[in-house]
Amino acid sequence: MEPGKVAQIFKNGLVLQNPTLVLLLGMCSTLAVTTSLKNAVCMGLSTTAVLLCSNLVISLLRHWIPKQIRIACYVVVVASFVTIVDLLLQAYLPALSESLGIFIPLIVVNCIILARAEAFASKHTPGYAAMDGLAMGLGFTASLSILGVVRELLGSGTLWGVSVLGEGFQPMLLVVAPCGGFIVLGCVIAAAQWARSLAERRGKT
Amino acid sequence: MSVTQLFALALSAILAENFVLVKFLGICPFLGVSKKTDTAVGMGLAVTFVMGLGSMFTWVVNTFLLVPLGLQYMQTVSYILVIAALVQVVEMFLRRALPALYSALGIYLPLITTNCAVLGVALLNTQKHFNFVLSAAYGVLAGLGFTLAIVLFSTIRERLEFSKPPKAFEGFPIALVTAGLLAMAFMGFSGLKVW
Amino acid sequence: MLHGFYGGVHPADRKKTTSKVKIAAMERPPARVVLPLCGQDGESGEPLVKAGDKVSLGQLLCPATPRFAAVHASVSGTVAAIEPCLQSWGGKALSIVLENDGKDAPARPAWTPASRRDAPQDLTPGEIVDIVRQAGIAGMGGGAFPAYLKLHSAIGRVDALLLNGAECEPYLTADERLMEERPEAVIGGTRLLMRCLALDRAVIGVEGNKYAAVAALRKQLPLRGGDVEVRTLRARYPQGSEKQLIQKLTGRRVPTGKLPADAGCVVFNVATAAAVYDAVYDAVPLTRRVVTVAGSAVAEPKNLLVPLGTPLEDLIREAGGWCAPPDRVLAGGPMMGAAQFDLSTPVTKGTSAVLGLVAAEIKPANRPEGPCLRCGRCIEACPMGLEPVYLHLYADHGRVRELAGLHIMDCTECGACAYGCPARIRLVHSIRSGKQQLRSLQEKNRGEGGAG
Amino acid sequence: MLTGIITAVAVLGGLGAGLGLLLAAADRVFAVEEDPRLRRLVDALPGANCGGCGFPGCAAYAAAVLEGSTVVGACPVGGEASAAKMARIMGVEKPKARVRQVALVRCTGGGRDKKRYEYDGYSDCRAAAQVPGGGELACAYGCLGLGSCVKACPFGAIAVEDGAARVDEDRCRGCLQCIPACPRNLITVVPYGTDVSVLCANADKGAEVRTVCADGCIACGLCKKACPNGAVSLAGNCAVIDYDKCDACGRCVDACPRHLIRKS
Amino acid sequence: MSGKKPPLRDSLRFYGKLVLILFGITAVSALLMALVNGLTQDRIASLAEDRRQAAMSAVMPGENVIFSQVPFDPGTVLDMQVAYEGGILRGYCVQLTADGFGGPITLMVGVDGGSKVTGVKILDHNETAGVGTRVDNSAYLSAYRGRSAGSGADAVSGATVTSRAVERGVDAALEAVARFEREGGMSVEEGEV
Amino acid sequence: MSGRPTKKSEQRPERRQEDGAARRPAKLTVASSPHMAGRDSTRMLMLDVLIALMPALIFSGCYFFGPRAFVVTAVSAAGCLAFELLFNLATRRAQTIGDLSAVVTGVLLAFTLPADVPYWVVLVGDFFAIVIVKQLFGGLGKNFMNPALAGRVFLFSFPAVMSSFPAVRQWLDLGSTVDAVSAATPMAALHDGAVPAFTLQEMFTGIRGGSLGEVSAALLLLGGAYLVIRRVIRLRIPVCYLGTVALLSYFFPPAGVADPLEWMLYQLMSGGLLLGAVFMATDYVTSPVTRMGQVYYGVGCGLLTVFLRTYGSYPEGVAFAILIMNACAWAFDKWGKPRPYGRVRSRREAAE
Ligand SMILES: Cc1cc2nc3c(=O)[nH]c(=O)nc-3n(C[C@H](O)[C@H](O)[C@H](O)COP(=O)(O)O)c2cc1C
Ligand SMILES: Cc1cc2nc3c(=O)[nH]c(=O)nc-3n(C[C@H](O)[C@H](O)[C@H](O)COP(=O)(O)O)c2cc1C
Ligand SMILES: Cc1cc2nc3c(=O)[nH]c(=O)nc-3n(C[C@H](O)[C@H](O)[C@H](O)COP(=O)(O)O)c2cc1C
Ligand SMILES: Cc1cc2nc3c(=O)[nH]c(=O)nc-3n(C[C@H](O)[C@H](O)[C@H](O)CO)c2cc1C
Ligand code: SF4
Ligand code: SF4
Ligand code: SF4
Ligand code: SF4
Ligand code: FES
C-alpha cells in the first residue's frame, strides 16, 4: 500500500469527505444518539467496526457478486456484522446497548455503510477498503463526538456523565430533545462550511 | 382492534411519535428529497407503501420463521433482506405494470431500501409485540407521519429559497435548523392523551 | 344598483390647486411639435409628408394603423424632420417634427361638419365611425387606443356604453374641468357614440368629489328619465380603470384576455367623447387636448389646452416655470405616470398631465426598499385580485414559470399595491420586469416550438 | 448449539435463496426494455440541471444524446470529464478538446459617476432598462451594476465591483445563463484564461463616448495598430479581439489611451 | 435490468448462479451469527435475568427471597411473581407500565402479603430529564413504602404528570395483587392442576 | 378635446420666470410608478403594535405583579435589540434594529413568560428568538416561525421556571431570585376539565394567574381594537381563530360541564389565547397573506388549540398551535390563491 494514498484516504474520511459534516450521510443515528458523549462515541465505534468489516468483506467478494443482487448481498453482509456487534454489546456492555436501543440494528441502513460499499469497497482492494472503512468510521465518530460534546454540555451540563459546568448551570433540555439535535447539527455543519471557506480563502491569497 | 385503538395509534404514529421529527428515523430522505413539494409527496407515498408492505412481510417472517425456531437474533438480517427484495420486486413490478405510477414513484424506490424508517418500523413492530393487523396499520400510519413531516418540510423549504441565511448556513444547515424548529413545534403533540 | 370592486386605495387627491382653474390656451405656442407615428408597441404608419414640406393645422400626416390612430398636424408650419424621438414612455418612436409658423392656418376639413348638415341626427353608425377614424381620435384616458377600432368591434355586441369621468388619479383635473366647462360636448359626444352603437342609454361615471362637474353635466339632462345618466362614484383609486369601472357600474367583469365588448360593455373617456363631438360637428381632427400642469414645483398650476406634440418643458414654462427644484417630473398622474428625465418629450393624445413634484410630495414612495413583511396590504389593495407580494418574490428570483401561474399578465400596473406597501417595495416595477421576463420566455418557447 | 447453527444456516440461507429466486423470477416476468445506457449517461452528467446544454435538464440532454439528436460534449458544466465518459458510453470519438468558455462583461464601470438622473426604482438591471432612459447611466452601453446577471448565475460566479459586473473565471462554468439576463447585452463568451480583454461595448462615436465615460472606447484604433498578430479589429466603433489570433502579448493593453483593454 | 430478453436457458443458468451466491452469502453470515449468538446468548439471558432479579430484590428486600412466576392478567400488568422467604409468602413483585409525560413508564412494584407497598423501582421511562426524572430517586420512591390500596392520594405531594403516573402505576399494582389474592389464588391451583 | 380654444385665461402675475427656468432642472429622479405612497412604514406598524401592548403591560406592572413586569419586559426588548445588533455586526449586514421589530419580539416574548422569570432565562429566550429563529433566516420578513413564540417554547428547556406562576397580585421583587408562591393558573384547571376558581368578571378584567402579559382579557382586546382601527391588523385571523375555539368549546365541552357557554368563555379568556390570537397569530411574517389562506390558518389555529388543550400534556395549546400553523402558512397561501378579476366567472355572474 502506498502511504500517500492511505494518508489521502484518512484525510478524506476525517475531513474532506467527512460522512456527517460533508457527505451528510447517516443522519438518523447522528441525531438520535448524540444526546451524550458516551452514546456518541460508542455508536461511532460500533459503526466503525461494522464499516471496517463490511468494507473488507465486500472488497474481498467484489468480483463474485453479480450486479443484480449486489445490494441484497451488501445488505446481508452488513446486517450480519451489525447483529454480531449488537449481540456483543448486549452481552458485554448492556447499559450502553440499552441506551442506544434500536439504533444499533439500524446501523444496517446507515447510509454511510452502503454508500462506502458501493462507492469504495466494490472498487478497491481489501487493504484500501479496510482503511477507508476505518477512516470513514473515525470521521463519523469524530463528528458524532463533537455533537455529543455540545449537546451533552448544553443539554445536561455534564460531559461523559460528569458534571462539569458547576451547580449554577441550568441545562437546556431542548438541546437534547429532537429539535435541539437538528439545530445543533445545523450549526456544526455551518461552522464546518465556514471553516472550509476560510481555509479556501487562506489558500487563495 | 377497535376504532379508538386505531385512532390512538394514528395520533401516536403521525403526531406524538412522528417518525422523523420525534423518533429520528428516515432523516436522509427527509432532508434529501424535500426540496420540492411534488417530489416530497411522491417520496412520502412511496415510503408509506413500502412501510406497510414491509411491516406485513416481516411480521410473517418473524412469526412463522424466526420465533418458532428461536432465531430472533437474526431479525435484523432477515428483515433487511426481505425489505431489499421487496423494494426491488415492487420497483420491477411497477415499471412493468403501472408505468405511470412508476415514473412518479419509481425513482424514489431504490432510495427506500436504505431508509431507516422501513427497517425501523419492522423492528418496532416486533418490539411492541404487535399482531399482524396492528403491524400493518402501524407501518402505514408511521409512513403517513413521515409523509406529513416531509411534505410540510418541503413547503417550508420552498419558502427558504427566498430567505437569506448567512453564507455558512446556506443549504443544509438552514434546512436542519428549519427541521429543528418544526420538531420543536411538534413537541406540542408529545404525550398526547387520547386513549 | 352599484357594485363594489375589490381592493383599491385612497390616496390624497391633491386636486385643489387646479380644480377651479379654467382651461387656458397656451400663450406662447410651442416653437416645434413632435408627433409620434406609433405607440410603445407596433409599427409606425407611412408618413404622407417629408422633411421640408409645408403643412397646415389639421392636415393628415399619417393614416391610421391597426394600433395607432391617424396623425394630424397640430400646428401649421414646416416638417423639420422625420426621425426617432424620445417619448414620455421612455423609448424612442419615429416622429414627425414640425416647425411652428405660429399662424395656425387650418387645413380644409376632410368631411362635412354635422353643424352644417341639414339633419345631423341622421348620421349612420358607419359614417360616425368613419369620421372618428379620419379625425384620428384615440383614447384620451391614457390608453391612446384608436377609438374607431374600439367602436367598430363594439357595434352590435354591447348593451352598455360607459363614459369614464372618474379621473381617480391625484392632481389630475383635466377631465373635471372639461366636464364642467364643456358639458354639452361631453354629452353630445356621448349621444353620438350611443347612436353609433344603437343604444338608447349611456352612463357617465364621475367620482363624487367633482360636484361642479356633476352639476354641470346634470344641467344638460332632464331631471329624470334622460338617455344619459350621470352617476357619482365613491372616490377610490383606481375607480377610473376600465375594468373596475365596468365592475362598479354594471357588476360585470371583463373575462381575462378579453375585451370589454366581451362583457357587453364599452368604455370611453369623457374627453374622447368630447373629441368625437368636435370632430362630427365641427369637422376638426384631434390636434389639441387639455393637460393638467401641477405639482408643488410648478409656479402656477393650471389646465392648459395644448397642441399635441408640445414638449413638456413648454408646458412648464407656460405654467410659470419652476418655483422649487422638482425631484420628479411626470407625464401622467402620480399613480401611473412615467417619470421623465428629458423634458423635450411631447404631449400625446393620452397625456393627461405634466407634474413637477418636489421630494416632499413623493414621500414616502422614495424611501429605500425594506424587506417585505408579508403584511398582505398589497393583496388587499389589488383590484385585479392578484398577489403582488408573490409576483414580486418570483420576479425577483427569476422564477418565471410561477409568474405565469400567478397570472402576472393580468396586472394593470395600477400601483395600488405599491401605494400601500409599508416596506416600500417597488412592486409595480418588479412586476413589470417579471412580465418582460415571462414574455421573453414565451417568445423563446414559441421560437423553439416553431423550429422543432 | 449445533442444531441452532444448522437451523440458522438453513433458515437464512433458505430465505436468501428464496428471495434470490423471487428476484430472478421478477426480473424475468417484469422485464422491460430500456436502454441501459440512458442511466449511465445521466450518471455521467453533473446533475446541475442548469440548462446550459440547451435542454431542460441533464436527463433530457442524456436522452437527446441517446437518440442521436445532439452530440456529446454540450454540457458546459461537466466539461471534459463528462464528455469523455459519455463518449465512452456511446462508443463515439471523444470530441476534440474544447477550451473552456467563460463569460466576460464588457464594461469597466468607468461611466458610473456620469448619470443622467437619479434612479430610484427596483434594484434590477432589467427593470432599470424599462424606465425612461433605460437606467441612470449617461452611457447607453454601460453596465448598470444592479446585478441581474448576478441573480441569474447559478454558480455564484458574478459580483458587481466598482460599478460593473465581474465574472470569476474559476467559478464560471460557461452555462451562459447570464447572457440573456443582461438588458445591455454586455456579456460575451471568451476562452478560459483569456489574459487580454476589451472592457467596453460602446458603439457610439468617440466624441459622444468621451462625454459619458472616463474609460469608454473611442475607436481610435491604436490597439489595432499595436497588435502584431492582427488580432484586434474595430467593429461598430469598438475594439474586438479575435482570440484565435491573440497570443496575449499585451501590446494593445499598453497602447489603449483609455485603459479599457485590460490584462488579468 | 437488461435490454433484450436472453434465451431462457442462458438466463436460467444465470439466475441459478444468483440464487447460489445469495444462498452462499446468507448461509455464511448465518453461520457467523449463530456462532456469536451461541457464545453470547447465555450471558445475555443471564444479564436480563439478573437485572430482573435485582429489580425484584430492590422492591422486596429480605434474605434469600425466592421468586416464582404466577399467572397474571396480561391486560393490566407485564409480569407478576410471588416472593417466598424460607417458604413463607413474603409478597408479590408486579411489573407494569403507566402513561407518563413522554410515554409509558415501566415500574416494578413490590407488595407485601398485607397489601402494603414494600418498594417501587422505575425500570424504564421516557420522561423529560430534570423534570420527569425527579421522581426517579429513592427518596421520592420510598415515600410509597407502606402505601396500601385504600390510602388515597395523600402519599405524594407536588404532583406532576410523571408523579401522578407513578402513583397510578402503584395503585394499579396494588389492585392487581388484590385481585390476584381474591380470585387468582384459586386460578393458580386450577392452572397447576 | 379638440381645437376649439376656450377663453384666454386671465393675465398672469409678474412672478413669471425666465424661459431658462423651464429647462431641465439640475437633478431629476426617475423611477417606476407609482410616485406617491401611503404613510405606513414598517417602523410605524411596529410602533403601533407596541402601543397596543402598553395597556396590558401597564396593568401588569402597576397593578398586578409590580415593577418587575416592566423590568422583565425592558430586559427582553433590550436583549432582542442587542442580539439583532450583534448578529448584524458579526455577519456584516446592514443594521436593521431601527425597524423596531426586535422590540416587538422582545415585548411579546416577555408577555408569555411568568413574571418572576429570572432575567438570564429571558435573555436565553431572546437569543433563540432573534438569532436562531429570525436572523439565521435572513431577518425581518424571512423567518417562517414566530420568533417570540419559538423563544418561549425553547424556554421549556427550563420547565421548573416555565410551569410555576406567581399568585394573583403577588407583588414581586426586582431581584433575580425566584421567590414566587407558585399558583395554579386557570389553564391548569381547564386542562383537567374543570372550571377555574376565578369568576368570569375576574377573568375578563384580569384578576387571575398567568403569564406576565396575558392576564387581562379586557386590555388585550383594547389593544386589538386599537390595531384594527389603525388598520395594522385585519380581523380575519383573530375572528377565525377565536370563533373556532368558541364553537368547539361550546359544542363539545368535556363531560361534567354544566354550562357550555360559561365553559366557552373561560376557554376564550384563559391562557394565552387572546394574546396569541390578537398579537401573535397575526404576525405578518409568519402567517399567510391571502384571504383564504388566512381563514384556513385561523381555523387551523383554533382547532389545534382546542385539541392540544384537551389532549396535550402541556397545559398550553396556543403557542404550539400557532407554531404548527406557522409551518403551514406557505402551503395555505398556495391553496388559498385568490381568483383574479375576470377569471372563471361564477355561475351567477354568467347567468346575468
Ligand atoms: C392590442 C389591443 C387591441 C385592442 N382591440 C380592441 C378592440 O378590438 N375593441 C375595443 O373595444 N377595444 C380594444 N382595445 C382597447 C382596450 O379594450 C382598452 O380599451 C384599451 O387598452 C385602453 O384601456 P386602458 O387604458 O384601461 O388600458 C384593444 C387594446 C389593445 C392593446
Ligand atoms: C389603473 C388605471 C386607472 C385609470 N384611470 C382612468 C381615469 O381616471 N380616467 C380615465 O378616463 N381613464 C382611466 N384609465 C383608462 C381606462 O382604463 C380606459 O382606458 C379609458 O377609460 C378608456 O377610454 P378611452 O379609450 O377613451 O381612453 C385608467 C386605466 C387604468 C389601468
Ligand atoms: C419541556 C417540558 C418538559 C416537561 N416534562 C415533564 C415530564 O417529563 N414530567 C412531568 O411530570 N412534567 C413535565 N413537564 C412539566 C409539565 O408542564 C407540568 O409539570 C405539568 O403540566 C404539571 O402541571 P399540572 O399539574 O397543571 O398538570 C414538562 C414541562 C416542559 C415545559
Ligand atoms: C401585527 C404584528 C404582530 C407581530 N407579532 C409578533 C409576534 O407574535 N412575535 C414576534 O416575534 N414578532 C411579532 N411581530 C414583529 C415582527 O413581525 C416579527 O418579529 C417578525 O416575525 C420578524 O421577522 C409582529 C408585528 C406585527 C406588525
Ligand atoms: S404590501 Fe409590501 S410588505 Fe406588505 S406583503 Fe405586499 S410587498 Fe410585502
Ligand atoms: S399594479 Fe398590478 S398587482 Fe399591483 S395592485 Fe395594480 S393590478 Fe394589482
Ligand atoms: S458567469 Fe455564471 S451564468 Fe454566466 S456563464 Fe458563467 S456560470 Fe453561467
Ligand atoms: S452586466 Fe448587465 S446584468 Fe450584469 S450588472 Fe451589468 S448591466 Fe446588469
Ligand atoms: S441514516 Fe436514517 S435514513 Fe439515512
mmCIF file of N, CA and C and ligand atoms in Angstrom, chain C residues 370-381 387-390 392-393 416-427, chain F residues 42 45 284 289, ligand 5:
data_model
loop_
_atom_site.group_PDB
_atom_site.id
_atom_site.type_symbol
_atom_site.label_atom_id
_atom_site.label_comp_id
_atom_site.label_asym_id
_atom_site.label_seq_id
_atom_site.Cartn_x
_atom_site.Cartn_y
_atom_site.Cartn_z
ATOM 1 N N GLY C 370 -37.384 48.176 1.956
ATOM 2 C CA GLY C 370 -37.045 47.332 3.104
ATOM 3 C C GLY C 370 -37.441 45.912 2.780
ATOM 4 N N PRO C 371 -37.234 45.002 3.703
ATOM 5 C CA PRO C 371 -37.683 43.637 3.433
ATOM 6 C C PRO C 371 -39.208 43.549 3.484
ATOM 7 N N CYS C 372 -39.768 42.709 2.639
ATOM 8 C CA CYS C 372 -41.225 42.508 2.641
ATOM 9 C C CYS C 372 -41.642 41.878 3.953
ATOM 10 N N LEU C 373 -42.672 42.476 4.555
ATOM 11 C CA LEU C 373 -43.168 41.967 5.834
ATOM 12 C C LEU C 373 -44.224 40.908 5.657
ATOM 13 N N ARG C 374 -44.634 40.661 4.436
ATOM 14 C CA ARG C 374 -45.773 39.796 4.172
ATOM 15 C C ARG C 374 -47.025 40.320 4.879
ATOM 16 N N CYS C 375 -47.177 41.628 4.883
ATOM 17 C CA CYS C 375 -48.312 42.187 5.598
ATOM 18 C C CYS C 375 -49.597 41.950 4.834
ATOM 19 N N GLY C 376 -49.502 41.671 3.524
ATOM 20 C CA GLY C 376 -50.704 41.382 2.769
ATOM 21 C C GLY C 376 -51.465 42.608 2.304
ATOM 22 N N ARG C 377 -50.964 43.801 2.611
ATOM 23 C CA ARG C 377 -51.671 45.003 2.165
ATOM 24 C C ARG C 377 -51.781 45.045 0.647
ATOM 25 N N CYS C 378 -50.740 44.583 -0.021
ATOM 26 C CA CYS C 378 -50.768 44.651 -1.477
ATOM 27 C C CYS C 378 -51.868 43.750 -2.029
ATOM 28 N N ILE C 379 -52.055 42.604 -1.393
ATOM 29 C CA ILE C 379 -53.103 41.709 -1.865
ATOM 30 C C ILE C 379 -54.466 42.343 -1.628
ATOM 31 N N GLU C 380 -54.606 42.952 -0.444
ATOM 32 C CA GLU C 380 -55.887 43.585 -0.145
ATOM 33 C C GLU C 380 -56.137 44.741 -1.113
ATOM 34 N N ALA C 381 -55.077 45.383 -1.586
ATOM 35 C CA ALA C 381 -55.254 46.574 -2.419
ATOM 36 C C ALA C 381 -55.472 46.246 -3.877
ATOM 37 N N GLU C 387 -51.694 38.562 -6.448
ATOM 38 C CA GLU C 387 -50.895 38.504 -5.235
ATOM 39 C C GLU C 387 -49.559 39.208 -5.493
ATOM 40 N N PRO C 388 -49.567 40.537 -5.441
ATOM 41 C CA PRO C 388 -48.340 41.269 -5.788
ATOM 42 C C PRO C 388 -47.126 40.797 -5.009
ATOM 43 N N VAL C 389 -47.311 40.435 -3.750
ATOM 44 C CA VAL C 389 -46.156 40.044 -2.952
ATOM 45 C C VAL C 389 -45.467 38.832 -3.575
ATOM 46 N N TYR C 390 -46.254 37.902 -4.063
ATOM 47 C CA TYR C 390 -45.631 36.734 -4.690
ATOM 48 C C TYR C 390 -45.118 37.052 -6.092
ATOM 49 N N HIS C 392 -43.810 39.758 -6.956
ATOM 50 C CA HIS C 392 -42.510 40.385 -6.728
ATOM 51 C C HIS C 392 -41.460 39.341 -6.370
ATOM 52 N N LEU C 393 -41.833 38.472 -5.459
ATOM 53 C CA LEU C 393 -40.875 37.473 -4.980
ATOM 54 C C LEU C 393 -40.362 36.618 -6.133
ATOM 55 N N ALA C 416 -51.779 50.346 -7.040
ATOM 56 C CA ALA C 416 -52.449 50.341 -5.741
ATOM 57 C C ALA C 416 -51.647 49.530 -4.727
ATOM 58 N N CYS C 417 -51.013 48.458 -5.209
ATOM 59 C CA CYS C 417 -50.256 47.602 -4.300
ATOM 60 C C CYS C 417 -49.062 48.342 -3.731
ATOM 61 N N ALA C 418 -48.310 48.980 -4.623
ATOM 62 C CA ALA C 418 -47.101 49.647 -4.156
ATOM 63 C C ALA C 418 -47.458 50.842 -3.283
ATOM 64 N N TYR C 419 -48.624 51.446 -3.548
ATOM 65 C CA TYR C 419 -49.018 52.614 -2.773
ATOM 66 C C TYR C 419 -49.044 52.300 -1.283
ATOM 67 N N GLY C 420 -49.596 51.158 -0.925
ATOM 68 C CA GLY C 420 -49.787 50.873 0.486
ATOM 69 C C GLY C 420 -48.661 50.095 1.131
ATOM 70 N N CYS C 421 -47.688 49.664 0.348
ATOM 71 C CA CYS C 421 -46.672 48.772 0.910
ATOM 72 C C CYS C 421 -45.826 49.482 1.960
ATOM 73 N N PRO C 422 -45.862 48.995 3.195
ATOM 74 C CA PRO C 422 -45.094 49.667 4.232
ATOM 75 C C PRO C 422 -43.587 49.505 4.048
ATOM 76 N N ALA C 423 -43.194 48.467 3.329
ATOM 77 C CA ALA C 423 -41.761 48.251 3.137
ATOM 78 C C ALA C 423 -41.268 48.989 1.900
ATOM 79 N N ARG C 424 -42.190 49.627 1.205
ATOM 80 C CA ARG C 424 -41.828 50.422 0.025
ATOM 81 C C ARG C 424 -41.178 49.586 -1.064
ATOM 82 N N ILE C 425 -41.639 48.347 -1.181
ATOM 83 C CA ILE C 425 -41.127 47.509 -2.237
ATOM 84 C C ILE C 425 -41.606 48.091 -3.564
ATOM 85 N N ARG C 426 -40.732 48.134 -4.553
ATOM 86 C CA ARG C 426 -41.124 48.694 -5.852
ATOM 87 C C ARG C 426 -41.894 47.625 -6.607
ATOM 88 N N LEU C 427 -43.098 47.377 -6.109
ATOM 89 C CA LEU C 427 -43.847 46.234 -6.612
ATOM 90 C C LEU C 427 -44.150 46.344 -8.097
ATOM 91 N N THR F 42 -42.758 50.302 8.033
ATOM 92 C CA THR F 42 -42.524 49.177 8.917
ATOM 93 C C THR F 42 -42.405 49.647 10.364
ATOM 94 N N LEU F 45 -45.703 50.596 11.924
ATOM 95 C CA LEU F 45 -46.539 49.441 12.251
ATOM 96 C C LEU F 45 -46.067 48.811 13.554
ATOM 97 N N TYR F 284 -47.427 39.278 10.727
ATOM 98 C CA TYR F 284 -47.478 39.221 9.258
ATOM 99 C C TYR F 284 -46.556 38.157 8.688
ATOM 100 N N VAL F 289 -50.684 35.316 3.579
ATOM 101 C CA VAL F 289 -51.069 36.656 3.127
ATOM 102 C C VAL F 289 -52.379 36.656 2.356
HETATM 103 S S1 SF4 G 5 -47.526 45.358 0.910
HETATM 104 FE FE1 SF4 G 5 -45.293 45.248 0.734
HETATM 105 S S2 SF4 G 5 -44.624 44.444 2.702
HETATM 106 FE FE2 SF4 G 5 -46.804 44.026 2.515
HETATM 107 S S3 SF4 G 5 -46.913 41.982 1.664
HETATM 108 FE FE3 SF4 G 5 -47.035 43.388 -0.044
HETATM 109 S S4 SF4 G 5 -44.931 43.604 -0.720
HETATM 110 FE FE4 SF4 G 5 -44.840 42.721 1.289
#
